[in-house]
Amino acid sequence: MSTVNVSHQVLYSLKNVKKHYPIKGGIFKTVKNHVKAVDGISLDIYKGETLGVVGESGCGKSTLGRTILGLESATEGEMVFKGENISTKSQRQLKPFKREMQMIFQDPYASLNPKQQIGQAIEEALIIHTDLSSAERREKVVQLLKEVGLKEEHYERYPHEFSGGQRQRIGIARAIAINPSFIVCDEPVSALDVSVQAQVIMLLEDLQKKHGLTYLFVSHDLGVVRHLCDRVLVMYLGQMVELAPVERLYENPLHPYTEALISAIPRPVVGQRRERIRLKGDLPSPADPPAGCAFHTRCPLATELCRAERPEWREVEEGHFAACHYR
Amino acid sequence: MEKTILEVEDLVTTFKTAGGEVSAVRGISFSLKKGETLCIVGESGCGKSITALSIMGLLAANAKSRGNVHFNGKNLLELKQDEMRKIRGNDISMIFQEPMTALNPTFTIGFQLCEPLLIHRNLSKKAARQKGIDLLKQVGIPMPEKRMKQYPHELSGGMRQRVMIAIALACSPKLLIADEPTTALDVTIQAQILDLLNDLKEEFETSVIMITHDMGVVAEVADRVIVMYAGEVIEEGSVEELFNDPQHPYTRGLLASVPNVDDPEFKLNPIPGTLPNLNEEIRGCRFHPRCPFAMEKCVQASPVQTNRKQNHSVRCWLQEAEADEYSKCQPSSAV
């Protein structure tokens, strides 16, 4: 963990950010309903930290990452990056901010153009955001390749010549090419084999130390999140369920959903029978979330109150937030 | 747990490709007892899925298997297509990784679930439907009558995987092969499916071959474990032996590559490099280019299998080196 670099300087502040997608139907394609992918997220991301975002597939964690970067326009809410409200800015005005924010994608097979040499793929960001000459750019790309553990001779090669782990390294080189301060990592290791996964995690840790990067680390792998993150946000159906420093979330989870998630992970230890909290059923549809607390349909503690009233988001202990009536 | 139901001897599977013949599985042997769960662990491309498909006889047309796969007194590799068809889905069935691609999107759940019952059990349509509804209940699907009429796209991922399991169990197979059955699912759903498989296994005394790369899943379900690397079995043992006393550097590396959720101080220690290509010829031990302990001998000759204990064998020259060292420490007077 990189607790050393974490300051309490807010880098990015979100206030009630929402992203709703309309569902259209009928002959006139009128809006029937909305898929509430991200539904009211408010939090501060501190400079130099790694904030993990976890939850089941469909909980809106990837959409949150994309919305924060401006890849999706937020339906509602305020996003303040380095003291400036960027949610009201036009695409043109956003350009200097986009230089500061980059993304590492999940699937290294889909995120690279198969017809483009990887040197050029990495160079692209430098062409757009800097006025380096082509020789300087080449030098910079070679330096980036070395930094992520590749070689100079890889410059002219095409994506199909690389393994999954190497492609993810290329993706990382692209993301750090223009010295961003904030990187959204959208499941960067989940498509990789375990031995390669560990290599990429260590690379991400090294780069963070070296460049003082801030990560938003979207993942469903709670083991990786514990290893890498300083704080963790748990999401359920687009809503915030719990936010806490990593130690406290794993040692003392407050929300029953977090508890169930942590207890469901299969441990690589033999002969230790743990009691698992079994959640019934599947994730409800985000187009039609249950009334009251969104989790009440699967919660072992649910009561009448949970069905009627949405629990308030409150700070239970210092720095440890949860939304549950009973915790 | 005494009767051996499956015996694989020296299985070799090769593919004819434009670039020449490629071996995906290079002479592996193992056996499986009644009611036992065997996990095959390894990274993608190590040949674990091809091993399963070879047993099932579901390989592509350009593939060829050699060796022996004894099941119920028959060598499955020598059977004709129609004889194999009688076994597949009846005595041996398989659960695939991606339930969406394994189910046919154009047929209802009910049709696909009743199909093996109509073919293998000669049930009437009505009886098959009833049995189908029972099966869906057994795998924990609510409102089974309604689900029978639905199509795969109407179900969630976890639900589809339950349907796959129901289809696989329809004819009460003696052997169930599960190829990464929970990899595509969320942890909460994964826990449900693993519990379900365990319950069903106990109820029907089915033998299970589970293919996975998740060491956590292995620890949870396995009785015995095979670790594969680049088409070869490099370590085999009971699940306790393998987790508490791993011997091969690759097995140790695998265990050190997964961050431990319960241990905040856990230090990652990844295996350097990447898996070799199938057509890459490596002299000696196939793991030596990535092995931190590689010696002169590892480059020259392929290691032999060493039996450490009755239920633990390893293919690594280090075992021999250790034994040598041990005998050196103990002068001959001790013998």
XYZ file of C-alpha atoms in Angstrom:
662
model
C 0.000 0.000 0.000
C 1.093 3.494 -0.706
C -0.097 5.253 2.413
C 3.139 7.259 2.424
C 2.149 9.646 -0.348
C -1.419 10.305 0.712
C -2.075 13.883 1.670
C -5.336 15.408 2.671
C -5.375 17.716 -0.261
C -8.538 17.113 -2.269
C -7.768 16.458 -5.928
C -11.198 15.669 -7.212
C -14.477 16.339 -5.489
C -17.802 14.857 -6.547
C -21.139 16.145 -5.368
C -24.258 14.098 -6.012
C -23.049 12.856 -9.397
C -25.666 10.954 -11.385
C -25.633 9.208 -14.711
C -28.999 8.016 -15.968
C -29.543 6.373 -19.326
C -32.991 6.759 -20.837
C -34.927 3.660 -21.900
C -36.942 4.477 -24.989
C -39.931 2.559 -26.222
C -43.148 2.687 -28.215
C -43.549 3.963 -31.759
C -42.589 7.521 -30.890
C -39.515 6.393 -28.936
C -40.651 8.237 -25.874
C -38.602 7.902 -22.724
C -40.230 5.229 -20.605
C -37.791 4.977 -17.744
C -34.159 5.456 -16.805
C -31.376 3.042 -15.991
C -29.845 4.658 -12.944
C -26.279 3.484 -13.523
C -24.759 6.026 -11.146
C -27.209 7.476 -8.693
C -25.901 10.165 -6.409
C -22.209 9.730 -5.656
C -20.560 12.341 -3.420
C -16.971 11.936 -2.342
C -13.536 13.514 -2.245
C -10.544 11.882 -3.883
C -7.304 12.863 -2.175
C -4.071 13.563 -3.951
C -1.755 10.557 -4.067
C -4.230 7.991 -2.826
C -5.621 4.880 -4.459
C -9.357 4.781 -4.092
C -10.840 1.371 -4.798
C -14.373 1.051 -6.171
C -15.890 -2.390 -5.718
C -19.241 -4.024 -6.323
C -20.885 -6.683 -8.438
C -21.133 -6.322 -12.196
C -23.842 -3.844 -13.081
C -23.422 -1.777 -9.927
C -22.215 1.223 -11.913
C -18.559 1.209 -10.912
C -17.236 1.412 -14.475
C -19.776 4.064 -15.423
C -18.632 6.107 -12.446
C -15.040 5.915 -13.704
C -16.050 6.982 -17.205
C -18.245 9.802 -15.938
C -15.463 11.175 -13.766
C -13.195 11.344 -16.811
C -15.829 13.086 -18.896
C -16.160 10.114 -21.261
C -19.830 10.104 -20.295
C -21.565 13.376 -19.536
C -23.064 13.403 -16.065
C -26.852 13.743 -15.895
C -26.653 15.707 -12.703
C -24.168 16.808 -10.088
C -21.005 18.773 -9.692
C -17.465 17.602 -10.394
C -14.658 19.776 -9.092
C -11.141 18.952 -10.263
C -8.285 20.897 -8.663
C -10.705 23.595 -7.512
C -12.468 24.071 -10.859
C -15.958 22.904 -11.625
C -15.604 20.889 -14.821
C -19.147 19.592 -15.084
C -20.290 22.807 -16.796
C -17.395 23.112 -19.229
C -17.566 22.422 -22.964
C -15.456 19.733 -24.640
C -13.018 22.402 -25.873
C -12.615 23.878 -22.424
C -12.092 20.392 -21.026
C -8.974 19.668 -23.069
C -6.406 20.925 -20.532
C -8.170 18.881 -17.849
C -8.160 15.737 -19.965
C -4.400 16.002 -20.058
C -4.429 15.541 -16.309
C -6.725 12.523 -16.352
C -6.139 9.241 -18.096
C -7.602 5.786 -18.153
C -6.305 2.229 -18.209
C -8.837 -0.112 -19.760
C -9.887 -3.592 -18.789
C -9.412 -5.550 -21.965
C -5.941 -5.114 -23.438
C -7.079 -6.992 -26.554
C -9.889 -4.571 -27.364
C -8.302 -1.291 -26.303
C -5.458 -1.249 -28.834
C -5.895 -0.602 -32.546
C -4.661 -3.761 -34.305
C -3.470 -1.782 -37.327
C -1.358 0.671 -35.402
C 2.229 0.150 -34.334
C 2.395 0.376 -30.596
C 4.996 3.142 -30.708
C 2.513 5.263 -32.603
C -0.301 4.318 -30.256
C 1.694 5.656 -27.333
C 2.822 8.704 -29.320
C -0.751 9.777 -30.074
C -1.309 11.483 -26.740
C 1.995 13.346 -27.128
C 0.935 14.695 -30.543
C -2.358 15.981 -29.181
C -1.197 17.417 -25.904
C 2.424 18.541 -26.404
C 4.432 20.361 -29.064
C 7.427 18.059 -29.067
C 9.225 17.406 -32.355
C 8.941 13.928 -33.815
C 12.467 12.992 -32.691
C 11.706 14.140 -29.155
C 8.466 12.206 -29.213
C 10.226 9.043 -30.298
C 12.731 9.458 -27.503
C 9.938 9.944 -24.995
C 8.063 6.864 -26.247
C 11.187 4.714 -25.960
C 11.690 5.982 -22.444
C 8.050 5.129 -21.632
C 8.424 1.645 -23.085
C 11.414 1.033 -20.836
C 9.576 2.428 -17.860
C 6.772 -0.128 -18.186
C 9.187 -2.995 -18.747
C 9.195 -3.245 -22.558
C 12.076 -2.753 -24.987
C 12.973 -0.215 -27.638
C 12.646 -2.788 -30.417
C 8.950 -3.164 -29.546
C 8.287 0.315 -31.028
C 7.489 -0.893 -34.552
C 5.534 -3.973 -33.545
C 1.785 -4.485 -33.747
C -0.556 -5.447 -30.873
C -1.017 -9.069 -32.009
C 2.670 -9.712 -31.375
C 2.245 -9.117 -27.645
C 0.862 -11.207 -24.813
C -1.986 -9.970 -22.608
C 0.347 -8.746 -19.889
C 2.537 -6.876 -22.369
C -0.513 -5.256 -23.949
C -1.626 -4.046 -20.562
C 1.856 -2.556 -20.124
C 1.362 -0.722 -23.433
C -1.989 0.563 -22.150
C -0.248 1.825 -19.034
C 2.485 3.517 -21.079
C -0.215 5.333 -23.081
C -1.914 6.467 -19.911
C 1.223 7.917 -18.322
C 2.625 9.420 -21.536
C 1.575 12.987 -20.802
C 2.278 12.936 -17.068
C -1.299 12.919 -15.795
C -2.016 13.341 -12.111
C -5.121 11.166 -12.002
C -5.668 7.754 -13.590
C -8.849 5.695 -13.639
C -7.927 2.000 -13.758
C -10.962 0.067 -14.940
C -10.316 -3.557 -13.924
C -6.782 -3.373 -15.319
C -5.761 -6.868 -14.222
C -8.944 -8.923 -14.350
C -8.313 -10.155 -17.911
C -4.798 -11.351 -17.052
C -3.446 -14.631 -15.753
C -2.567 -14.660 -12.076
C 1.209 -14.674 -12.487
C 1.045 -11.771 -14.946
C -1.575 -10.011 -12.833
C 0.865 -9.736 -9.950
C 3.505 -8.244 -12.284
C 1.116 -5.539 -13.498
C -0.030 -4.701 -9.960
C 3.574 -4.172 -8.947
C 4.166 -1.962 -11.975
C 1.161 0.188 -11.034
C 2.516 0.530 -7.493
C 5.967 1.546 -8.744
C 4.581 4.159 -11.114
C 2.430 5.645 -8.405
C 5.416 6.066 -6.122
C 7.555 7.513 -8.873
C 5.080 10.006 -10.325
C 2.864 10.698 -7.322
C -0.205 9.454 -9.199
C -3.724 9.294 -7.838
C -5.644 6.171 -8.839
C -9.315 5.391 -8.967
C -9.119 1.609 -9.031
C -12.310 -0.045 -10.261
C -12.308 -3.771 -9.561
C -14.403 -6.693 -8.455
C -11.397 -8.530 -7.038
C -11.398 -7.736 -3.350
C -8.009 -9.359 -2.816
C -6.302 -7.026 -5.275
C -8.170 -4.055 -3.830
C -6.975 -4.817 -0.310
C -3.437 -5.076 -1.557
C -3.412 -1.908 -3.617
C -5.889 0.613 -2.225
C -5.877 3.147 0.594
C -9.613 3.676 0.751
C -12.462 1.662 -0.701
C -15.919 2.648 -1.929
C -18.523 -0.116 -2.107
C -21.321 0.458 -4.626
C -24.649 -1.270 -5.039
C -27.107 -0.433 -7.835
C -25.408 2.867 -8.554
C -25.490 4.019 -4.959
C -22.835 4.367 -2.307
C -23.053 1.677 0.317
C -19.883 2.109 2.319
C -16.657 4.107 2.173
C -13.763 3.470 4.512
C -9.994 3.156 4.815
C -9.032 -0.266 3.493
C -8.059 -1.786 6.847
C -11.256 -0.794 8.521
C -13.444 -1.951 5.662
C -11.973 -5.454 5.748
C -11.630 -5.785 9.517
C -14.852 -4.130 10.502
C -17.317 -3.821 7.628
C -20.442 -1.941 8.667
C -22.852 -2.549 5.835
C -24.297 -6.081 5.498
C -23.571 -5.995 1.767
C -19.872 -5.320 2.348
C -19.836 -8.078 4.923
C -21.373 -10.541 2.467
C -18.973 -9.534 -0.318
C -15.928 -10.057 1.878
C -17.145 -13.346 3.270
C -17.945 -14.689 -0.212
C -14.352 -14.555 -1.472
C -12.893 -18.047 -1.701
C -9.677 -18.082 0.368
C -6.624 -19.989 -0.848
C -6.259 -21.698 2.546
C -7.136 -25.316 3.223
C -8.825 -26.745 6.277
C -10.350 -23.506 7.475
C -14.123 -23.737 7.421
C -15.523 -20.251 7.515
C -19.178 -19.456 7.805
C -20.197 -17.659 4.669
C -22.967 -15.111 4.605
C -25.165 -16.272 1.789
C -26.915 -13.623 -0.223
C -30.128 -14.753 -1.811
C -30.894 -14.030 -5.420
C -29.350 -11.726 -7.972
C -28.764 -8.031 -8.385
C -32.107 -6.291 -9.117
C -32.388 -4.299 -12.338
C -30.935 -0.792 -12.063
C -33.867 0.474 -14.153
C -36.225 -0.432 -11.377
C -34.333 -0.413 -8.081
C -36.255 -1.545 -4.999
C -37.865 1.200 -2.933
C -36.324 2.138 0.383
C -32.853 0.683 0.865
C -31.837 -0.750 -2.531
C -30.258 -3.757 -0.828
C -33.294 -4.819 1.219
C -34.355 -7.582 -1.211
C -31.170 -9.544 -0.492
C -30.285 -8.294 2.987
C -30.365 -10.730 5.908
C -31.168 -7.882 8.323
C -33.959 -6.230 6.318
C -37.025 -4.973 8.194
C -40.111 -2.871 7.433
C -38.082 0.296 7.886
C -35.616 -0.775 5.164
C -38.461 -1.406 2.725
C -39.988 2.004 3.384
C -37.127 4.413 3.826
C -33.832 4.935 2.082
C -31.070 4.978 4.707
C -29.053 8.109 5.152
C -25.375 8.304 4.194
C -23.581 9.089 7.421
C -20.146 9.077 8.987
C -20.270 6.299 11.552
C -16.675 6.630 12.668
C -14.123 9.139 11.509
C -13.558 8.556 7.794
C -15.859 5.539 7.766
C -19.167 6.151 6.007
C -22.080 3.763 5.504
C -25.711 3.834 4.431
C -27.620 1.405 6.643
C -30.390 1.916 9.188
C -28.908 -0.557 11.626
C -25.221 0.179 11.713
C -14.118 -43.392 -2.471
C -12.244 -46.502 -3.623
C -13.420 -47.303 -7.108
C -11.454 -45.607 -9.848
C -13.862 -44.341 -12.452
C -11.559 -42.509 -14.855
C -8.006 -43.341 -15.758
C -6.054 -41.107 -18.124
C -2.750 -42.525 -19.333
C -0.165 -40.601 -21.268
C -2.672 -38.364 -23.032
C -1.158 -36.360 -25.875
C -3.231 -33.902 -27.870
C -1.831 -32.202 -30.941
C -3.249 -29.687 -33.386
C -2.408 -29.446 -37.059
C -1.925 -25.789 -37.887
C -0.543 -23.835 -40.807
C 2.673 -23.454 -38.842
C 3.072 -27.192 -38.303
C 1.979 -29.552 -35.589
C 1.489 -28.025 -32.150
C 1.177 -30.038 -28.929
C -1.242 -28.642 -26.388
C -1.164 -31.586 -23.997
C 2.130 -33.451 -23.663
C 1.615 -36.824 -22.092
C -0.373 -36.395 -18.920
C -1.690 -39.162 -16.663
C -4.084 -39.081 -13.764
C -6.944 -41.031 -12.273
C -10.166 -40.126 -10.560
C -12.049 -42.050 -7.905
C -15.766 -42.239 -7.350
C -17.115 -39.216 -5.511
C -13.804 -37.380 -5.705
C -13.253 -33.790 -6.831
C -10.100 -33.237 -8.820
C -9.043 -29.691 -9.651
C -6.837 -28.960 -12.639
C -5.054 -25.647 -12.083
C -2.982 -23.606 -14.465
C -2.878 -20.417 -16.456
C -4.538 -19.932 -19.827
C -2.845 -21.933 -22.521
C -1.458 -24.604 -20.210
C -3.712 -27.253 -21.755
C -6.236 -27.722 -18.969
C -9.318 -27.107 -21.112
C -7.900 -29.175 -23.963
C -7.460 -32.059 -21.513
C -11.157 -31.819 -20.659
C -12.230 -31.583 -24.282
C -10.014 -34.568 -25.157
C -11.768 -36.669 -22.523
C -15.145 -35.546 -23.853
C -14.125 -36.112 -27.470
C -15.155 -32.565 -28.340
C -11.968 -31.421 -30.018
C -11.875 -29.483 -33.272
C -11.344 -31.408 -36.512
C -7.654 -30.504 -36.751
C -6.859 -32.029 -33.375
C -5.695 -35.549 -32.553
C -5.412 -37.331 -29.224
C -3.205 -40.285 -28.368
C -2.956 -42.319 -25.199
C -5.666 -43.972 -23.152
C -8.717 -42.587 -21.411
C -10.340 -45.480 -19.553
C -13.855 -44.866 -18.373
C -16.130 -47.701 -17.290
C -13.856 -50.278 -18.907
C -13.825 -48.545 -22.282
C -11.113 -46.495 -23.927
C -12.949 -43.312 -24.851
C -10.393 -42.314 -27.455
C -11.144 -45.438 -29.513
C -14.919 -45.134 -29.484
C -16.866 -44.287 -32.625
C -18.816 -41.041 -32.847
C -22.217 -42.589 -32.136
C -20.887 -44.659 -29.221
C -19.325 -41.541 -27.725
C -22.586 -39.689 -28.212
C -24.300 -42.208 -25.944
C -21.850 -41.429 -23.167
C -21.689 -37.664 -23.569
C -24.400 -35.910 -21.596
C -25.357 -39.248 -20.067
C -22.421 -40.749 -18.153
C -20.092 -37.799 -18.584
C -21.314 -34.242 -18.846
C -19.713 -30.870 -18.922
C -20.342 -27.368 -17.618
C -18.760 -24.615 -19.655
C -17.291 -21.301 -18.625
C -19.560 -18.941 -20.501
C -23.163 -19.934 -19.966
C -24.301 -17.430 -22.575
C -22.292 -18.979 -25.376
C -22.930 -22.553 -24.257
C -26.710 -22.241 -24.250
C -28.504 -21.948 -27.562
C -30.187 -18.524 -27.703
C -32.922 -19.705 -30.072
C -34.368 -22.483 -27.900
C -36.198 -22.244 -24.599
C -34.589 -23.366 -21.358
C -37.168 -26.141 -21.172
C -36.251 -27.523 -24.603
C -32.533 -27.556 -23.863
C -33.076 -29.079 -20.457
C -35.356 -31.858 -21.717
C -33.164 -32.723 -24.703
C -30.732 -35.052 -22.855
C -33.655 -36.700 -21.061
C -35.490 -37.404 -24.332
C -32.358 -38.722 -26.036
C -30.658 -40.729 -23.301
C -33.528 -41.721 -21.048
C -36.332 -42.193 -23.601
C -38.735 -40.309 -21.382
C -42.031 -39.072 -22.758
C -42.257 -35.326 -23.346
C -44.509 -34.918 -20.360
C -42.265 -36.872 -18.015
C -39.188 -35.016 -19.294
C -40.885 -31.700 -18.615
C -41.722 -32.754 -15.090
C -38.166 -33.948 -14.503
C -36.887 -30.654 -15.956
C -38.947 -28.652 -13.495
C -37.618 -30.798 -10.643
C -34.061 -30.209 -11.800
C -34.546 -26.447 -11.925
C -35.922 -26.589 -8.383
C -32.926 -28.608 -7.317
C -30.462 -26.011 -8.570
C -32.380 -23.307 -6.767
C -34.189 -21.498 -9.557
C -37.383 -19.791 -8.397
C -40.569 -20.225 -10.455
C -39.285 -23.186 -12.525
C -42.520 -23.581 -14.521
C -42.131 -20.068 -15.865
C -38.402 -20.463 -16.538
C -39.015 -23.543 -18.697
C -40.706 -21.317 -21.280
C -38.088 -18.555 -21.198
C -35.054 -18.036 -23.429
C -31.459 -17.761 -22.179
C -31.305 -13.982 -22.686
C -34.093 -13.518 -20.162
C -31.978 -14.944 -17.348
C -29.085 -13.425 -15.403
C -25.566 -14.858 -15.542
C -25.869 -16.792 -12.296
C -29.226 -18.174 -13.330
C -27.859 -19.307 -16.704
C -25.016 -21.103 -14.988
C -27.579 -22.864 -12.779
C -29.441 -23.938 -15.917
C -26.171 -25.273 -17.354
C -25.659 -27.275 -14.169
C -29.213 -28.579 -14.324
C -28.666 -29.732 -17.923
C -25.377 -31.366 -16.988
C -27.010 -33.204 -14.086
C -30.145 -34.218 -16.001
C -29.067 -37.816 -16.564
C -27.236 -38.173 -13.207
C -23.767 -38.502 -14.766
C -20.984 -40.458 -13.101
C -18.460 -37.821 -14.082
C -18.978 -34.080 -14.289
C -16.377 -31.883 -15.934
C -16.665 -28.223 -14.997
C -14.512 -25.848 -17.046
C -14.120 -22.629 -15.041
C -17.779 -22.695 -14.009
C -17.606 -19.562 -11.866
C -14.987 -17.399 -13.598
C -17.556 -15.228 -15.363
C -19.608 -14.667 -12.206
C -19.527 -12.218 -9.307
C -18.217 -13.410 -5.950
C -21.617 -13.569 -4.273
C -23.032 -15.634 -7.145
C -19.829 -17.685 -7.305
C -20.307 -18.633 -3.649
C -23.869 -19.732 -4.393
C -22.757 -21.889 -7.344
C -19.870 -23.514 -5.433
C -22.219 -24.368 -2.560
C -24.680 -25.816 -5.046
C -22.032 -27.961 -6.751
C -20.863 -29.261 -3.383
C -24.390 -30.165 -2.283
C -25.212 -31.877 -5.546
C -21.943 -33.775 -5.525
C -22.716 -35.185 -2.116
C -26.237 -36.064 -3.073
C -25.413 -37.897 -6.302
C -21.880 -39.104 -5.448
C -20.691 -37.669 -8.750
C -16.981 -37.446 -9.479
C -15.992 -33.965 -10.546
C -13.109 -32.605 -12.577
C -12.998 -28.872 -11.966
C -10.806 -26.703 -14.150
C -9.888 -23.338 -12.725
C -7.119 -20.822 -12.249
C -8.478 -19.488 -8.977
C -6.555 -20.940 -6.037
C -9.313 -19.818 -3.679
C -11.867 -21.953 -5.499
C -9.455 -24.891 -5.468
C -8.990 -24.700 -1.701
C -12.731 -24.676 -1.291
C -13.812 -27.605 -3.450
C -10.907 -29.918 -4.261
C -9.931 -33.257 -2.776
C -6.948 -33.592 -5.071
C -5.163 -31.067 -7.291
C -3.159 -31.275 -10.506
C -1.037 -28.289 -11.472
C -0.373 -27.989 -15.193
C 2.228 -25.902 -16.943
C 2.711 -25.710 -20.724
C 0.947 -28.995 -21.401
C 2.519 -31.039 -18.625
C 1.531 -32.005 -15.111
C 4.194 -30.532 -12.860
C 2.741 -31.302 -9.459
C -0.021 -33.484 -8.135
C -1.217 -33.988 -4.594
C -3.997 -33.864 -2.084
C -5.334 -30.368 -1.535
C -3.786 -30.174 1.956
C -0.351 -31.224 0.712
C -0.450 -28.825 -2.180
C -1.430 -25.744 -0.211
C 0.526 -26.439 2.951
C 3.657 -27.882 1.379
C 3.892 -26.812 -2.281
C 7.068 -28.098 -3.898
C 7.343 -26.968 -7.497
C 8.566 -23.371 -7.922
C 5.630 -22.737 -10.276
C 3.048 -23.886 -7.728
C 4.687 -21.705 -5.099
C 4.716 -18.813 -7.547
C 1.009 -19.255 -8.290
C 0.207 -19.179 -4.586
C 2.356 -16.066 -4.072
C 0.726 -14.210 -6.988
C -2.739 -13.948 -5.480
C -3.093 -11.221 -2.855
C -4.474 -12.638 0.369
C -7.651 -10.883 1.458
C -7.103 -11.645 5.121
C -3.497 -10.556 5.284
C -2.753 -6.851 4.802
C 1.005 -7.474 4.993
C 0.935 -9.944 2.111
C 3.857 -9.447 -0.250
C 3.233 -10.188 -3.896
C 5.945 -12.271 -5.450
C 5.081 -12.752 -9.107
C 6.620 -15.308 -11.440
C 8.754 -13.439 -13.972
C 8.037 -13.715 -17.701
C 5.047 -15.179 -19.475
C 3.798 -18.593 -20.529
C 5.629 -20.012 -23.540
C 3.803 -20.475 -26.835
C 2.575 -23.948 -27.600
C 4.914 -24.367 -30.531
C 7.954 -23.068 -28.686
C 10.467 -25.877 -28.249
C 12.034 -25.683 -24.826
C 14.834 -28.041 -23.945
C 14.812 -29.653 -20.546
C 12.247 -28.529 -18.008
C 9.563 -26.419 -19.713
C 9.486 -24.026 -16.782
C 13.225 -23.324 -16.627
C 13.206 -19.961 -18.514
C 10.967 -18.522 -15.774
C 12.277 -20.480 -12.822
C 14.313 -18.599 -10.208
C 16.030 -21.830 -9.160
C 16.951 -23.107 -12.628
C 20.190 -25.093 -12.710
C 22.407 -26.504 -15.425
C 20.502 -29.760 -15.277
C 17.122 -28.112 -15.843
C 18.252 -26.884 -19.273
C 19.605 -30.252 -20.321
C 16.978 -32.763 -19.373
C 13.300 -32.900 -18.612
C 12.758 -33.697 -14.932
C 11.346 -37.034 -13.878
C 8.418 -37.460 -11.572
C 9.407 -37.776 -7.925
C 6.992 -39.208 -5.401
C 7.439 -37.278 -2.204
C 4.702 -38.998 -0.340
C 1.983 -41.406 -1.239
C -0.301 -38.600 -2.329
C 2.140 -35.992 -3.567
C 4.330 -36.097 -6.662
C 6.405 -33.398 -8.323
C 8.299 -33.036 -11.581
C 11.285 -30.918 -10.709
C 15.043 -31.499 -10.528
C 15.143 -29.583 -7.256
C 13.550 -32.580 -5.592
C 16.523 -34.686 -6.552
C 18.999 -31.995 -5.551
C 17.313 -31.811 -2.175
C 17.499 -35.561 -1.802
C 21.201 -35.472 -2.735
C 21.849 -32.794 -0.187
C 19.961 -34.736 2.383
C 22.025 -37.867 1.798
C 25.223 -35.796 1.956
C 24.243 -34.383 5.335
C 23.612 -37.814 6.656
C 26.755 -39.923 6.461
C 26.471 -43.535 5.391
C 26.606 -44.741 8.976
C 23.005 -43.646 9.330
C 21.855 -46.103 6.681
